[in-house]
Short mmCIF file of N, CA and C in Angstrom, two decimals:
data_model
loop_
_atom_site.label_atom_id
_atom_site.label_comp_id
_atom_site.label_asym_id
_atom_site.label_seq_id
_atom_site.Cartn_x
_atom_site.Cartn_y
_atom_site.Cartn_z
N UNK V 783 -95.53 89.92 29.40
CA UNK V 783 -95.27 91.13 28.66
C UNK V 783 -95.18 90.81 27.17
N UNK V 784 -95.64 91.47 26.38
CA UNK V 784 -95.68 91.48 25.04
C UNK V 784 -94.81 92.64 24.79
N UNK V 785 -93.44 92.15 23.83
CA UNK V 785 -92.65 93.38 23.19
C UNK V 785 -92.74 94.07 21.88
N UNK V 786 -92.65 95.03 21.88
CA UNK V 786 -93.37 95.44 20.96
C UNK V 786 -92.34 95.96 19.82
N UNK V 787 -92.23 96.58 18.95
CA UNK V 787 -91.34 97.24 17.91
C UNK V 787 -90.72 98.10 18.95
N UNK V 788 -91.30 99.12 18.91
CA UNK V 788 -91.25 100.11 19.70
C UNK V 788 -90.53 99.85 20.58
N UNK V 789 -90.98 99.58 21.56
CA UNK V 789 -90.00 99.03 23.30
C UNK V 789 -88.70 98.45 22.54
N UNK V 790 -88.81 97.36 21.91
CA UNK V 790 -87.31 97.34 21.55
C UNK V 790 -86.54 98.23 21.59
N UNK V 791 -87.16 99.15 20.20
CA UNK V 791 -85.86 99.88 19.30
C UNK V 791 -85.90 101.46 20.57
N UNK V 792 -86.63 101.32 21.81
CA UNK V 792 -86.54 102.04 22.56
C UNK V 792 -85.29 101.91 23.64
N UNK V 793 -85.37 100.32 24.33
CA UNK V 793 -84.75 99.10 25.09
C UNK V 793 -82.82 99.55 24.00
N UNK V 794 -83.28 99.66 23.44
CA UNK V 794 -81.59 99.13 22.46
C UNK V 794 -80.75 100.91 22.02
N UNK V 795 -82.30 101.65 22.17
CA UNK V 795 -81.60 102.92 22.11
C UNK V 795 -81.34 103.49 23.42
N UNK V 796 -81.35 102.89 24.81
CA UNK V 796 -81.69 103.65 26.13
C UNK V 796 -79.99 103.22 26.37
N UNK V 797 -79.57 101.23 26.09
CA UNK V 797 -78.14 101.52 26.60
C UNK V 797 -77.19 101.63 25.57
N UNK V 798 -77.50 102.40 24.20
CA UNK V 798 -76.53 102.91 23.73
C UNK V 798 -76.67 104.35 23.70
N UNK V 799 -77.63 105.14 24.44
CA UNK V 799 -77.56 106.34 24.44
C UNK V 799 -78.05 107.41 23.32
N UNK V 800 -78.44 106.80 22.99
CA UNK V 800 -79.46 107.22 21.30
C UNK V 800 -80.66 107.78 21.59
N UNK V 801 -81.07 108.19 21.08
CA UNK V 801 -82.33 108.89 20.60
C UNK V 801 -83.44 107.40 19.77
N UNK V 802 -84.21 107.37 20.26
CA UNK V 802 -84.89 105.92 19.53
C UNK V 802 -84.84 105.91 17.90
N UNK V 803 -85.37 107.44 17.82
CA UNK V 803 -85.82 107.77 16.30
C UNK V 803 -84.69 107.78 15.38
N UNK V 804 -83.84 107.59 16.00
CA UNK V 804 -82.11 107.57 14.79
C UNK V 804 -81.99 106.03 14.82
N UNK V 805 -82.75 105.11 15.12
CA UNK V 805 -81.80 103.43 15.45
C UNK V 805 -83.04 103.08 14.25
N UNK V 806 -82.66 103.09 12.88
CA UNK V 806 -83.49 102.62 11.78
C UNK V 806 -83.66 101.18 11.82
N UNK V 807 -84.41 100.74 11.14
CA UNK V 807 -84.62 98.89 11.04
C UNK V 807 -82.91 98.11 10.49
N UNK V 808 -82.78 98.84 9.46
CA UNK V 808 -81.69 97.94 8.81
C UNK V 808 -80.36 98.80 9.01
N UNK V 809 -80.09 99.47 10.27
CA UNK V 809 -78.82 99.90 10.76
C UNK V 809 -78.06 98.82 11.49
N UNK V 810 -77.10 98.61 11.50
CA UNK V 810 -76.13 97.90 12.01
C UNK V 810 -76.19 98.27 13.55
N UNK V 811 -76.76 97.47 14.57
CA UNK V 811 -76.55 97.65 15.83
C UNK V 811 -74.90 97.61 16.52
N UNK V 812 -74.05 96.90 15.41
CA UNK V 812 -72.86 96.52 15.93
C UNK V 812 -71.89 98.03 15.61
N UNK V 813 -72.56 98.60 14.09
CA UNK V 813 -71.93 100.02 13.86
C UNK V 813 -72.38 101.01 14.95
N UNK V 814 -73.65 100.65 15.46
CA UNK V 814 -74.02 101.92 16.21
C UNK V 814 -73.21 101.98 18.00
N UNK V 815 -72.99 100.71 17.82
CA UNK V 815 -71.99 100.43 19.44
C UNK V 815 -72.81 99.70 20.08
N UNK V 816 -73.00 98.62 19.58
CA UNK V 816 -73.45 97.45 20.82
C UNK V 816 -72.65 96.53 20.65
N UNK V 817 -72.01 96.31 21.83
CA UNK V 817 -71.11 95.24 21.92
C UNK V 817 -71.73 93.95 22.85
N UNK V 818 -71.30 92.95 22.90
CA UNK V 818 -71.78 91.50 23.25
C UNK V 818 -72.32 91.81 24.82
N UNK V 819 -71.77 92.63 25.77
CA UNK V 819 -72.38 92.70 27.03
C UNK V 819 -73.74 93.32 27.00
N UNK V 820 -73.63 94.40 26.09
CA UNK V 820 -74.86 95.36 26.42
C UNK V 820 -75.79 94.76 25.48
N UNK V 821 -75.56 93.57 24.93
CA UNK V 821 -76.46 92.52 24.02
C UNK V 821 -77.43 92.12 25.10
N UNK V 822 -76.41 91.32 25.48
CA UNK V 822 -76.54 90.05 26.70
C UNK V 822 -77.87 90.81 27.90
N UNK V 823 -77.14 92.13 28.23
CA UNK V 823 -78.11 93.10 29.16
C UNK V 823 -79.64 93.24 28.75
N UNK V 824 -79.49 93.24 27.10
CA UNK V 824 -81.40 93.51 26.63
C UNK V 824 -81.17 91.87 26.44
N UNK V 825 -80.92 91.06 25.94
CA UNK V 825 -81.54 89.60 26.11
C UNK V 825 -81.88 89.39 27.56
N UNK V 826 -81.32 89.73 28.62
CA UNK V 826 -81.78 89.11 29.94
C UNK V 826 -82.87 89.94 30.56
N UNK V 827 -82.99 91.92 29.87
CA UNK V 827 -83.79 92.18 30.80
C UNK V 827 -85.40 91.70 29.43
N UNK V 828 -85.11 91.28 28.69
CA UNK V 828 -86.56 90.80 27.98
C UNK V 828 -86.37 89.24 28.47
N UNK V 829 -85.90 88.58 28.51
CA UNK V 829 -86.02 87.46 29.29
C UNK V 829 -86.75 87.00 30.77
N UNK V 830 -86.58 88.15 31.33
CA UNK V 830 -87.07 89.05 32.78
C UNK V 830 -88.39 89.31 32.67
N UNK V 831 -88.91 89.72 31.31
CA UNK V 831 -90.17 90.35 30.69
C UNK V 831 -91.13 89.01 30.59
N UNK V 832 -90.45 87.98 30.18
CA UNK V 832 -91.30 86.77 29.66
C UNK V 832 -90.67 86.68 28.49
N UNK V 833 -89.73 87.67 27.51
CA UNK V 833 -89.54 87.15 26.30
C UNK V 833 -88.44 86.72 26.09
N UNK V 834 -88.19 84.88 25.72
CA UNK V 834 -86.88 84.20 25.86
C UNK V 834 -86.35 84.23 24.39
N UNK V 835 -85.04 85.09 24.27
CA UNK V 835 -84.76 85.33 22.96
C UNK V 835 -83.07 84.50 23.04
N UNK V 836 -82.73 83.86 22.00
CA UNK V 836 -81.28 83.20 21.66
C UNK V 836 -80.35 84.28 21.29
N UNK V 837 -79.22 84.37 22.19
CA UNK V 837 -78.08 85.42 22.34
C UNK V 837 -77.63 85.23 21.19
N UNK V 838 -77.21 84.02 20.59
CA UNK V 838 -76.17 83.53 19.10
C UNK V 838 -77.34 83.36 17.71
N UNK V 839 -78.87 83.78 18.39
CA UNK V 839 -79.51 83.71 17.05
C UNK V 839 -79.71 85.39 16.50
N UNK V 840 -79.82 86.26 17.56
CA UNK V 840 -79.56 87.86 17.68
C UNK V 840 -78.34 88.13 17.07
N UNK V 841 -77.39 87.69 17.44
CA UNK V 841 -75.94 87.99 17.24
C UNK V 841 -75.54 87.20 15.49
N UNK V 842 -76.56 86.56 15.11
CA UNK V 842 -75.88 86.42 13.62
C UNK V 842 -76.78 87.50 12.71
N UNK V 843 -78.26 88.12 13.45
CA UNK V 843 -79.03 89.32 12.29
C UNK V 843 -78.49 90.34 13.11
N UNK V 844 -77.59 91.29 13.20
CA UNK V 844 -77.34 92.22 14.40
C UNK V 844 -78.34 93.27 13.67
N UNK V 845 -79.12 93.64 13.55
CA UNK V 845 -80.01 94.67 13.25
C UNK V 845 -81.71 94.83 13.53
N UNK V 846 -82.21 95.56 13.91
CA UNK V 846 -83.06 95.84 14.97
C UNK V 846 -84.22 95.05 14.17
N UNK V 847 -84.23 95.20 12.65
CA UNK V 847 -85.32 94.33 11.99
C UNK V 847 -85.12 93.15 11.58
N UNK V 848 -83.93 92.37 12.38
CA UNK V 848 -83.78 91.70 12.66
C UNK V 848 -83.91 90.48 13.48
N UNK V 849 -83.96 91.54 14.74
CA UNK V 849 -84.31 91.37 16.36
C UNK V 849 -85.47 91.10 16.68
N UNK V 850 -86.06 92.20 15.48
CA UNK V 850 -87.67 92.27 15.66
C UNK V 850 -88.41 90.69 15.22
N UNK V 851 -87.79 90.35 14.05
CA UNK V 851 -88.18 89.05 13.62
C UNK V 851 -88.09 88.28 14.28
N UNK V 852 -87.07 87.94 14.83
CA UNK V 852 -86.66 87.01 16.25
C UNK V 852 -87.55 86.95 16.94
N UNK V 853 -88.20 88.06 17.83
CA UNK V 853 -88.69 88.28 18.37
C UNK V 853 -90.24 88.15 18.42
N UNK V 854 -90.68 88.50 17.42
CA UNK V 854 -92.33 88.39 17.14
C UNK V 854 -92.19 86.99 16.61
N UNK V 855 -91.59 86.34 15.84
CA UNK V 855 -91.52 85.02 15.73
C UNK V 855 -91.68 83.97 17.06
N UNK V 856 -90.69 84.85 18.32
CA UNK V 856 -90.92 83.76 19.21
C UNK V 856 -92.26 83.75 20.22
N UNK V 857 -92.61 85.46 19.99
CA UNK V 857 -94.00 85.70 20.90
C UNK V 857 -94.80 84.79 20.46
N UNK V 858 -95.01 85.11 18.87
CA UNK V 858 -96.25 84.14 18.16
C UNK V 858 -96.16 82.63 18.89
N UNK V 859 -95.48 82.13 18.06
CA UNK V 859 -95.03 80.63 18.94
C UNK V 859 -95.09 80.25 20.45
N UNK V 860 -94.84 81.32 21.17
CA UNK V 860 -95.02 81.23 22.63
C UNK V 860 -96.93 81.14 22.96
N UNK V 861 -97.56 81.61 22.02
CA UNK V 861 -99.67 81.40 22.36
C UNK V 861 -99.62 80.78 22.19
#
């Protein structure tokens, strides 16, 4: 699976109950109510996906354009 922007900031708005289109790039995921479990829940179900992301490297950018970097950083590297 390839993750995309999208699916993320979709993935991160489904278990905090959001609307996708309100979870901006440089909002504070930690202001919007994600706490360390429901972290842990999208690191394992993208882990599940194929995409292996670091819980404590997420948890020091808490913000979705953050995540995103993380993230497309590790896809790239993963071809």
């Amino acid at each position: 699976m390839t993750l995309t922007l999208d699916t993320m900031r979709a993935d991160i708005a489904r278990i905090l109950g959001e609307n996708p289109e309100e979870i901006r790039l440089d909002d504070s995921l930690l202001d919007l109510g994600l706490d360390s479990m429901r972290a842990m829940n999208l690191v394992l179900a993208w882990s599940e996906a194929g995409v292996e992301l670091d819980f404590s490297a997420l948890a020091e950018r808490p913000t979705l354009a953050g995540w995103w970097a993380l993230a497309e950083r590790r896809q790239t590297e993963g071809q």
